[in-house]
Short mmCIF file of C-alpha atoms in Angstrom, two decimals:
data_model
loop_
_atom_site.label_atom_id
_atom_site.label_comp_id
_atom_site.label_asym_id
_atom_site.label_seq_id
_atom_site.Cartn_x
_atom_site.Cartn_y
_atom_site.Cartn_z
CA MET A 6 -109.98 63.91 104.17
CA VAL A 7 -112.57 63.53 101.50
CA ASN A 8 -114.94 60.70 101.59
CA PHE A 9 -114.76 59.26 98.21
CA GLY A 10 -118.41 57.58 98.28
CA ASN A 11 -119.43 60.86 99.31
CA LEU A 12 -118.21 62.52 96.22
CA LEU A 13 -119.69 59.90 93.89
CA GLN A 14 -123.08 60.32 95.42
CA TYR A 15 -122.80 63.98 94.50
CA LEU A 16 -121.78 63.53 90.95
CA ALA A 17 -124.86 60.88 90.80
CA VAL A 18 -126.95 63.61 92.39
CA GLN A 19 -125.55 66.24 89.77
CA SER A 20 -126.63 64.01 86.74
CA PRO A 21 -129.59 62.49 87.35
CA GLN A 22 -129.86 61.23 83.57
CA GLN A 23 -126.91 58.97 84.47
CA ILE A 24 -127.66 55.41 83.92
CA LEU A 25 -125.55 53.01 85.64
CA SER A 26 -127.51 50.03 86.39
CA GLY A 27 -128.18 46.30 85.23
CA ASP A 28 -127.35 45.57 81.72
CA GLN A 29 -127.04 49.25 80.59
CA LEU A 30 -123.81 49.30 82.24
CA ASN A 31 -121.74 50.17 79.23
CA THR A 32 -119.80 53.29 77.88
CA THR A 33 -122.61 54.18 75.64
CA ALA A 34 -125.07 54.43 78.73
CA MET A 35 -122.81 57.13 80.28
CA ALA A 36 -124.46 60.60 80.22
CA ALA A 37 -121.48 62.83 80.27
CA TYR A 38 -121.25 66.12 82.33
CA THR A 39 -120.98 69.34 80.69
CA LEU A 40 -119.67 72.73 81.25
CA PRO A 41 -122.21 74.94 83.13
CA ALA A 42 -122.80 78.11 81.11
CA LEU A 43 -121.88 81.36 83.43
CA PRO A 44 -124.49 83.24 85.00
CA TYR A 45 -122.79 86.49 83.72
CA ALA A 46 -120.49 87.68 80.93
CA TYR A 47 -116.83 86.89 81.24
CA ASP A 48 -116.19 90.85 81.72
CA ALA A 49 -118.98 91.18 84.25
CA LEU A 50 -116.57 90.88 87.34
CA GLU A 51 -114.11 93.78 86.31
CA PRO A 52 -112.53 95.22 87.58
CA HIS A 53 -112.00 92.73 90.30
CA ILE A 54 -111.73 89.50 88.11
CA SER A 55 -110.39 90.32 84.53
CA ALA A 56 -112.42 88.92 81.36
CA GLN A 57 -109.33 87.37 80.41
CA ILE A 58 -109.01 85.45 83.61
CA MET A 59 -112.75 84.57 83.66
CA GLU A 60 -112.64 83.22 80.20
CA LEU A 61 -109.50 81.13 80.56
CA HIS A 62 -110.74 79.57 83.84
CA HIS A 63 -114.22 78.65 82.54
CA SER A 64 -113.71 77.87 78.69
CA LYS A 65 -110.22 76.12 79.57
CA HIS A 66 -109.71 75.03 83.11
CA HIS A 67 -112.98 74.26 83.94
CA ALA A 68 -113.67 72.59 80.57
CA ALA A 69 -110.54 70.09 81.38
CA TYR A 70 -111.72 69.10 84.39
CA VAL A 71 -115.22 68.40 82.77
CA ALA A 72 -113.25 66.52 80.16
CA ASN A 73 -110.93 64.34 82.14
CA LEU A 74 -113.83 63.68 84.50
CA ASN A 75 -115.91 62.14 81.61
CA ASN A 76 -113.04 60.31 80.61
CA ALA A 77 -111.95 59.11 84.08
CA LEU A 78 -115.82 57.92 84.49
CA GLN A 79 -115.99 56.18 81.36
CA SER A 80 -112.94 54.14 81.77
CA HIS A 81 -114.45 53.31 85.45
CA VAL A 82 -117.49 51.93 83.50
CA VAL A 83 -115.45 49.85 81.56
CA ALA A 84 -113.32 48.57 84.45
CA VAL A 85 -116.64 47.87 86.42
CA THR A 86 -118.09 45.92 83.38
CA SER A 87 -114.81 43.91 83.05
CA SER A 88 -114.58 43.25 87.00
CA ASP A 89 -111.18 45.01 86.60
CA ILE A 90 -110.76 46.16 90.44
CA ALA A 91 -107.33 47.46 90.35
CA SER A 92 -108.34 49.91 87.42
CA GLN A 93 -111.29 50.80 89.24
CA ILE A 94 -108.80 51.73 92.19
CA ALA A 95 -106.31 53.37 90.05
CA LEU A 96 -109.00 55.58 88.48
CA GLN A 97 -109.97 57.02 92.02
CA ALA A 98 -107.59 59.48 92.17
CA ALA A 99 -108.56 61.01 88.59
CA ILE A 100 -112.13 61.01 89.43
CA LYS A 101 -111.66 62.80 92.50
CA PHE A 102 -109.49 65.27 91.07
CA ASN A 103 -111.42 66.16 87.99
CA GLY A 104 -114.64 65.44 89.92
CA GLY A 105 -113.77 67.92 92.55
CA GLY A 106 -112.72 70.59 90.24
CA HIS A 107 -115.91 70.41 88.34
CA ILE A 108 -117.85 70.49 91.44
CA ASN A 109 -115.69 73.30 92.98
CA HIS A 110 -115.95 75.59 89.79
CA SER A 111 -119.64 75.10 89.43
CA LEU A 112 -120.11 75.99 93.00
CA PHE A 113 -117.45 79.06 92.38
CA TRP A 114 -119.14 80.72 89.32
CA GLN A 115 -122.32 80.65 91.17
CA ASN A 116 -121.27 82.29 94.17
CA LEU A 117 -119.86 85.15 92.59
CA ALA A 118 -121.59 88.08 91.10
CA PRO A 119 -121.12 91.39 89.49
CA ALA A 120 -119.95 94.02 92.09
CA SER A 121 -122.68 96.33 91.03
CA SER A 122 -125.70 93.82 91.22
CA GLU A 123 -127.93 93.58 94.33
CA GLU A 124 -126.64 90.10 94.80
CA ALA A 125 -123.31 91.40 95.67
CA LYS A 126 -124.52 93.27 98.70
CA SER A 127 -123.99 91.47 101.82
CA GLU A 128 -127.96 92.83 103.03
CA ALA A 129 -128.97 90.21 100.35
CA ALA A 130 -128.12 87.67 102.96
CA PRO A 131 -129.80 88.71 106.34
CA SER A 132 -129.96 85.09 108.03
CA LEU A 133 -126.38 84.51 107.06
CA THR A 134 -124.77 87.56 108.00
CA ALA A 135 -126.56 87.66 111.38
CA GLU A 136 -125.03 84.08 112.21
CA ILE A 137 -121.70 85.29 110.84
CA GLN A 138 -121.94 88.04 113.60
CA LYS A 139 -122.86 85.72 116.15
CA THR A 140 -120.09 83.39 115.17
CA TRP A 141 -117.10 85.80 114.50
CA GLY A 142 -118.32 88.86 116.75
CA SER A 143 -118.51 91.35 113.46
CA PHE A 144 -118.81 91.04 109.84
CA ASP A 145 -114.98 92.56 109.36
CA ALA A 146 -113.64 90.01 111.95
CA PHE A 147 -115.23 87.07 109.76
CA LYS A 148 -113.55 88.73 106.50
CA LYS A 149 -110.19 89.00 108.34
CA ALA A 150 -110.46 85.65 109.55
CA PHE A 151 -111.59 84.14 106.13
CA SER A 152 -108.97 86.36 104.16
CA THR A 153 -105.98 85.29 106.68
CA THR A 154 -107.06 81.33 106.10
CA LEU A 155 -107.19 82.08 102.40
CA LEU A 156 -103.66 83.47 102.37
CA GLY A 157 -102.28 80.83 104.83
CA ILE A 158 -103.11 77.94 102.00
CA GLN A 159 -99.86 75.99 101.05
CA GLY A 160 -99.87 75.52 97.38
CA SER A 161 -103.46 75.31 95.18
CA GLY A 162 -106.52 75.14 97.03
CA TRP A 163 -109.80 76.30 98.05
CA GLY A 164 -111.28 78.42 100.86
CA TRP A 165 -114.77 77.87 101.96
CA LEU A 166 -117.40 79.09 104.54
CA VAL A 167 -119.44 75.95 105.41
CA LYS A 168 -122.37 75.23 107.56
CA ASP A 169 -121.55 72.41 110.00
CA GLY A 170 -124.82 71.09 111.76
CA SER A 171 -126.31 74.61 112.49
CA GLY A 172 -122.66 76.29 112.95
CA LEU A 173 -120.62 78.12 110.68
CA ARG A 174 -116.78 77.45 109.89
CA ILE A 175 -114.02 78.10 107.82
CA VAL A 176 -112.39 75.44 105.94
CA THR A 177 -109.80 74.95 103.43
CA THR A 178 -109.78 72.16 100.82
CA LYS A 179 -106.71 71.08 98.84
CA ASP A 180 -105.90 71.12 95.28
CA GLN A 181 -109.66 70.33 93.92
CA ASP A 182 -110.63 68.37 96.72
CA PRO A 183 -114.16 69.22 97.37
CA VAL A 184 -116.21 69.82 100.52
CA VAL A 185 -117.91 66.79 101.10
CA GLY A 186 -119.31 64.76 104.25
CA GLY A 187 -121.87 66.46 106.33
CA GLU A 188 -120.94 70.17 105.52
CA ILE A 189 -122.76 72.58 103.37
CA PRO A 190 -120.44 74.86 101.24
CA ILE A 191 -121.91 78.49 101.17
CA PHE A 192 -119.19 80.07 99.15
CA GLY A 193 -115.84 78.99 98.01
CA VAL A 194 -112.92 81.31 96.80
CA ASP A 195 -110.25 79.58 94.51
CA MET A 196 -106.80 79.94 95.65
CA TRP A 197 -105.19 78.34 92.43
CA GLU A 198 -102.82 80.79 90.87
CA HIS A 199 -104.56 80.55 87.66
CA ALA A 200 -107.77 82.09 89.47
CA TYR A 201 -105.74 85.33 89.82
CA TYR A 202 -102.28 85.46 88.22
CA LEU A 203 -102.83 86.99 84.80
CA GLN A 204 -104.24 90.19 86.63
CA TYR A 205 -102.54 89.90 90.32
CA LEU A 206 -99.44 88.25 89.75
CA ASN A 207 -97.89 87.43 93.02
CA GLY A 208 -100.03 90.09 94.67
CA LYS A 209 -102.57 87.15 96.03
CA ALA A 210 -103.58 89.48 99.01
CA ALA A 211 -105.10 92.05 96.67
CA TYR A 212 -106.89 89.56 94.66
CA VAL A 213 -108.32 88.15 98.43
CA GLU A 214 -109.39 91.59 99.09
CA ASN A 215 -111.05 92.36 95.91
CA ILE A 216 -112.84 89.08 95.99
CA TRP A 217 -115.00 90.52 98.54
CA ASN A 218 -116.36 92.79 96.07
CA VAL A 219 -117.96 89.95 93.68
CA ILE A 220 -119.31 87.48 96.33
CA ASN A 221 -122.89 86.38 95.48
CA TRP A 222 -124.44 86.78 98.85
CA LYS A 223 -128.25 85.95 97.61
CA THR A 224 -126.70 82.45 96.29
CA ALA A 225 -124.88 82.34 100.07
CA GLU A 226 -128.17 82.84 101.68
CA GLU A 227 -130.02 80.28 99.66
CA ARG A 228 -127.24 77.83 100.53
CA PHE A 229 -127.26 78.60 104.23
CA LEU A 230 -130.77 78.32 104.37
CA GLY A 231 -130.89 75.21 102.24
CA THR A 232 -129.89 71.59 102.73
CA ARG A 233 -126.72 69.64 100.95
CA GLU A 234 -129.12 68.05 98.77
CA ASP A 235 -130.75 71.57 97.64
CA ILE A 236 -127.33 72.85 96.70
CA PHE A 237 -126.53 70.04 94.53
CA LYS A 238 -129.94 70.08 93.02
CA THR A 239 -129.79 73.59 92.00
CA LEU A 240 -126.34 72.91 90.68
CA SER A 241 -127.21 69.88 88.83
CA ALA A 242 -130.09 71.83 86.84
CA ALA A 243 -126.89 74.16 85.48
CA LEU A 244 -124.75 71.05 84.44
CA MET B 28 -74.02 71.12 107.29
CA SER B 29 -76.82 73.42 107.92
CA SER B 30 -74.90 76.44 106.65
CA THR B 31 -74.81 74.84 103.33
CA LEU B 32 -78.45 76.50 102.74
CA LEU B 33 -77.17 79.91 103.63
CA ARG B 34 -75.17 82.22 101.79
CA THR B 35 -73.17 83.87 104.63
CA VAL B 36 -69.99 83.59 102.31
CA PRO B 37 -70.08 83.16 98.69
CA ALA B 38 -67.94 79.97 98.78
CA LEU B 39 -70.95 78.10 100.45
CA ARG B 40 -73.10 78.24 97.47
CA GLY B 41 -70.96 75.61 95.57
CA ALA B 42 -71.93 73.52 98.87
CA LEU B 43 -75.21 73.51 98.32
CA ARG B 44 -74.98 71.79 95.15
CA ALA B 45 -72.45 69.29 96.69
CA SER B 46 -74.01 68.07 99.55
CA GLY B 47 -76.44 70.47 101.38
CA ALA B 48 -79.21 69.65 99.07
CA ALA B 49 -79.28 65.78 99.83
CA LYS B 50 -80.22 66.67 103.53
CA PRO B 51 -82.63 69.54 103.80
CA ALA B 52 -84.70 68.09 106.45
CA ALA B 53 -81.50 67.65 108.67
CA ALA B 54 -80.07 70.98 107.49
CA LEU B 55 -83.47 73.01 108.23
CA ALA B 56 -84.10 71.05 111.77
CA SER B 57 -80.78 72.32 112.91
CA THR B 58 -80.77 74.83 115.45
CA SER B 59 -77.26 76.19 114.27
CA PHE B 60 -79.01 77.23 111.48
CA VAL B 61 -80.06 80.32 113.15
CA ARG B 62 -76.85 81.71 112.95
CA GLY B 63 -77.11 83.22 109.65
CA LYS B 64 -80.12 84.17 107.61
CA ALA B 65 -81.27 82.79 104.51
CA THR B 66 -80.80 84.99 101.61
CA LEU B 67 -82.05 85.32 97.78
CA PRO B 68 -79.31 83.94 95.66
CA ASP B 69 -78.27 85.52 92.56
CA LEU B 70 -78.91 83.95 89.30
CA SER B 71 -76.14 83.41 87.24
CA TYR B 72 -78.06 84.56 84.08
CA ASP B 73 -80.21 87.59 83.12
CA TYR B 74 -83.90 87.39 83.65
CA GLY B 75 -84.42 87.43 79.77
CA ALA B 76 -81.67 84.85 79.11
CA LEU B 77 -84.18 81.97 78.92
CA GLU B 78 -86.17 83.32 76.44
CA PRO B 79 -88.15 82.30 74.35
CA HIS B 80 -88.84 79.28 76.45
CA ILE B 81 -89.31 81.24 79.77
CA SER B 82 -90.04 84.94 79.43
CA GLY B 83 -88.13 87.76 81.33
CA LYS B 84 -91.34 88.60 83.10
CA ILE B 85 -91.84 85.17 84.68
CA MET B 86 -88.20 84.86 85.65
CA GLU B 87 -88.40 88.33 87.40
CA LEU B 88 -91.22 87.54 89.26
CA HIS B 89 -90.35 84.25 90.13
CA HIS B 90 -87.08 85.09 91.32
CA LYS B 91 -87.40 88.26 92.85
CA LYS B 92 -90.98 87.97 94.18
CA HIS B 93 -91.86 84.22 94.72
CA HIS B 94 -88.37 82.88 95.82
CA GLN B 95 -87.81 85.99 97.96
CA THR B 96 -91.50 85.26 99.87
CA TYR B 97 -90.00 81.79 100.40
CA VAL B 98 -86.64 83.15 102.04
CA THR B 99 -88.40 85.68 104.09
CA GLY B 100 -91.09 82.96 105.08
CA LEU B 101 -88.21 80.71 106.01
CA ASN B 102 -86.00 83.46 108.26
CA SER B 103 -89.48 83.98 109.84
CA ALA B 104 -90.29 80.72 110.76
CA LEU B 105 -86.57 80.00 112.18
CA GLU B 106 -86.94 83.19 114.15
CA THR B 107 -90.29 82.05 115.49
CA ILE B 108 -88.37 78.75 116.39
CA ALA B 109 -85.53 80.16 118.03
CA GLU B 110 -87.47 82.26 120.08
CA ALA B 111 -89.99 79.55 121.33
CA GLU B 112 -86.96 77.49 121.95
CA SER B 113 -85.14 80.22 124.16
CA LYS B 114 -88.69 80.24 126.17
CA GLY B 115 -88.63 76.32 126.32
CA ASP B 116 -91.96 76.39 124.46
CA PHE B 117 -91.29 73.53 122.27
CA THR B 118 -94.94 73.22 121.43
CA LYS B 119 -94.97 76.65 119.75
CA ALA B 120 -91.77 75.53 117.97
CA ALA B 121 -93.19 72.35 116.69
CA SER B 122 -96.49 74.23 115.29
CA VAL B 123 -94.19 76.35 112.95
CA ALA B 124 -93.16 72.89 111.29
CA PRO B 125 -95.35 73.15 108.25
CA LEU B 126 -94.25 76.88 107.55
CA LEU B 127 -90.61 75.45 107.95
CA ASN B 128 -91.30 72.80 105.26
CA PHE B 129 -93.19 75.07 103.07
CA HIS B 130 -90.83 78.16 103.11
CA GLY B 131 -87.44 76.17 103.52
CA GLY B 132 -88.68 73.80 100.95
CA GLY B 133 -89.39 76.61 98.56
CA HIS B 134 -85.89 78.23 99.07
CA LEU B 135 -84.27 74.95 98.57
CA ASN B 136 -86.05 73.97 95.33
CA HIS B 137 -85.76 77.24 93.61
CA THR B 138 -82.18 77.52 94.51
CA LEU B 139 -81.70 74.10 92.66
CA PHE B 140 -84.14 74.84 89.88
CA TRP B 141 -81.96 78.32 88.97
CA GLU B 142 -79.15 76.23 89.02
CA ASN B 143 -80.25 73.46 86.89
CA LEU B 144 -81.35 75.99 84.22
CA ALA B 145 -79.15 77.81 81.66
CA PRO B 146 -79.64 79.78 78.63
CA ALA B 147 -80.12 77.82 75.46
CA SER B 148 -77.22 79.77 73.96
CA ARG B 149 -74.75 78.75 76.51
CA ASP B 150 -75.23 75.60 78.51
CA GLY B 151 -78.70 74.89 78.09
CA GLY B 152 -80.63 72.08 76.28
CA GLY B 153 -79.48 69.16 74.30
CA GLU B 154 -78.68 65.77 75.99
CA PRO B 155 -76.40 64.66 78.77
CA SER B 156 -73.16 63.11 78.23
CA GLY B 157 -70.68 61.16 79.90
CA VAL B 158 -71.44 59.06 82.95
CA LEU B 159 -74.81 60.69 83.48
CA LYS B 160 -76.09 59.90 79.90
CA THR B 161 -75.05 56.27 80.67
CA ALA B 162 -77.05 56.10 83.81
CA ILE B 163 -80.07 57.58 82.23
CA ASN B 164 -79.75 54.84 79.26
CA GLU B 165 -79.39 52.21 81.84
CA ASP B 166 -82.32 53.35 84.03
CA PHE B 167 -84.84 54.42 81.60
CA GLY B 168 -83.79 52.71 78.53
CA SER B 169 -82.99 55.91 76.56
CA PHE B 170 -83.00 59.76 77.07
CA ASP B 171 -86.17 59.95 74.97
CA THR B 172 -87.94 57.68 77.26
CA PHE B 173 -86.76 59.44 80.33
CA ARG B 174 -87.97 62.79 78.85
CA LYS B 175 -91.52 61.57 77.94
CA GLN B 176 -91.59 60.08 81.67
CA MET B 177 -90.85 63.23 83.40
CA ASN B 178 -93.05 65.17 80.98
CA THR B 179 -95.98 62.53 82.11
CA ALA B 180 -95.01 63.11 85.59
CA LEU B 181 -95.11 66.66 85.46
CA ALA B 182 -98.41 66.89 83.72
CA GLY B 183 -99.99 64.33 86.17
CA ILE B 184 -99.25 66.64 89.11
CA GLN B 185 -102.82 67.33 90.53
CA GLY B 186 -102.08 71.09 91.89
CA SER B 187 -98.97 72.67 92.78
CA GLY B 188 -95.47 70.62 93.04
CA TRP B 189 -92.27 69.60 91.16
CA ALA B 190 -90.97 66.50 89.26
CA TRP B 191 -87.34 65.70 90.06
CA LEU B 192 -84.66 63.27 88.50
CA VAL B 193 -83.28 61.83 91.70
CA LYS B 194 -80.57 59.38 92.49
CA ASP B 195 -81.30 56.73 95.04
CA LYS B 196 -78.73 56.98 97.47
CA GLN B 197 -78.42 53.14 98.49
CA SER B 198 -78.96 51.63 95.06
CA GLY B 199 -77.23 54.54 93.01
CA THR B 200 -80.05 54.21 90.40
CA LEU B 201 -81.93 57.17 89.00
CA GLY B 202 -85.62 57.62 89.35
CA LEU B 203 -88.34 60.09 89.07
CA VAL B 204 -90.48 61.52 92.01
CA THR B 205 -93.00 64.36 92.20
CA ARG B 206 -93.36 66.44 95.27
CA ALA B 207 -96.45 68.19 96.48
CA ASN B 208 -96.32 71.90 96.74
CA GLN B 209 -92.99 73.03 97.87
CA ASP B 210 -91.96 69.68 99.73
CA PRO B 211 -88.45 69.11 99.29
CA VAL B 212 -86.59 65.85 98.18
CA SER B 213 -85.01 64.24 100.74
CA GLY B 214 -84.75 61.21 102.59
CA PRO B 215 -83.34 58.07 100.31
CA TYR B 216 -83.11 60.47 97.24
CA THR B 217 -80.59 63.05 95.88
CA PRO B 218 -82.32 65.75 93.77
CA LEU B 219 -80.47 66.13 90.46
CA LEU B 220 -82.62 67.96 88.23
CA GLY B 221 -86.06 69.64 89.45
CA ILE B 222 -88.87 71.12 87.31
CA ASP B 223 -91.28 73.49 88.58
CA ALA B 224 -94.80 72.72 88.00
CA TRP B 225 -96.68 75.49 90.00
CA GLU B 226 -98.74 77.81 87.75
CA HIS B 227 -96.49 81.03 88.71
CA ALA B 228 -93.66 79.17 86.78
CA TYR B 229 -95.44 79.27 83.46
CA TYR B 230 -98.85 80.97 83.33
CA LEU B 231 -98.09 84.55 81.90
CA GLN B 232 -96.56 82.89 79.11
CA TYR B 233 -98.11 79.53 78.66
CA GLU B 234 -101.39 80.19 80.38
CA ASN B 235 -103.44 76.72 80.79
CA ARG B 236 -101.11 75.17 78.23
CA LYS B 237 -98.77 73.63 80.46
CA VAL B 238 -97.64 70.89 78.19
CA GLU B 239 -96.26 73.51 76.21
CA TYR B 240 -94.04 74.73 79.05
CA PHE B 241 -93.04 70.84 79.65
CA GLU B 242 -91.80 70.72 76.21
CA ALA B 243 -90.37 73.99 75.94
CA ILE B 244 -88.15 73.81 79.36
CA TRP B 245 -85.87 70.89 77.97
CA ASN B 246 -84.24 73.74 75.61
CA VAL B 247 -82.79 75.41 78.95
CA ILE B 248 -81.81 72.43 81.28
CA ASN B 249 -78.48 72.64 82.39
CA TRP B 250 -76.94 69.14 81.95
CA LYS B 251 -73.60 70.20 83.31
CA THR B 252 -75.04 71.00 86.69
CA VAL B 253 -77.16 67.70 86.62
CA ALA B 254 -73.94 65.82 85.76
CA SER B 255 -72.06 67.42 88.56
CA ARG B 256 -74.72 66.80 91.03
CA PHE B 257 -74.92 63.06 89.91
CA GLU B 258 -71.08 62.70 90.34
CA LYS B 259 -70.99 64.27 93.53
CA ALA B 260 -74.06 62.37 95.02
#
């Protein structure tokens, strides 16, 4: 269950220039979220994720979440200034869906890396892999458990490795629900069909197998060692 | 009742349209269901027959791969339940409920979907006639308003799911509902017309432009099937 208050908090953290107080509470005071640039080229994850998928996923899907989030937030500001509580409540679903879509994809792009890069080697995450081995017995056992979880998602959603307190866990979130609450997202895998269909068609097991080649373990290690706030500060710098 | 979801004999396929669809939950939960296996129904048209509105490649993958996976998953869930039941392990049987709902719903939804589509050159497209037309006009104002509302409902689905034109069993009125993932239409509603809003239903042809798919699909709606479901509901 997503904590809506937390989500808004994140969105606020991501956009520090956003002014939402006092007499500046009007639509012109709203700073808009923007589509972050990818840290690599669209074809950089080939052959594991095709350039066509990456381009559509980033320039169309992610862009749509950003645009719809900005629209919903702008309407929300209008509803707040006019004390229209019914509209504020009605907008929550759109803010959660599109805000979640923006957060999830922003985290996703950063936790991927070209297969040939140093970041894509699990050696780039010594502390994290040690903790993974401690939790699942072996790195392979973890990969198997994570892959099984991904393939068990019914409908659209995401699979995440999260740090919960001091321990690691695998969780799933449906549709564009983000990981909120106390959990720290270490890396996420998008299991929406648009993330793989043009290349893998119905063969999502092959997509799940290949995604391991492009996980950015350097980012994963940083997120594992950092706090939640660190993650979203890093994120906000890119947005 | 439960056998209406199966295709152990060809004659039962019509029964799915007639009444089985109205009570999927009851049918799926019935233990007599395990007497036969669910099978992939044949399409009544070729994979390429809905072009250019839905490509042959989409239809082939959608039917042969996706729908087949639901059929296989449904049979597997039913076997697990039967085995658990025979051992008196009802906790295990109950734990399969989500898989039964997902794969059973997927089988049911797609079976209804194939039947409420038809090539534009045959029964597909146009507008409903007769009592269905009258009912749509009464409950939505006009066919055009209905179509717009259905497209708005489809576009508003957050994630995977379906939109359905349904008949309320008690009031007899028509309405629109959406269902997440493969949740089937059940309870107080009889499904009349379903449109699949999963990305696999359109992505190879329309990519992220799902609104174009929702516009195009009206060219291949089989109103004869929808009218028949309405009259029997």
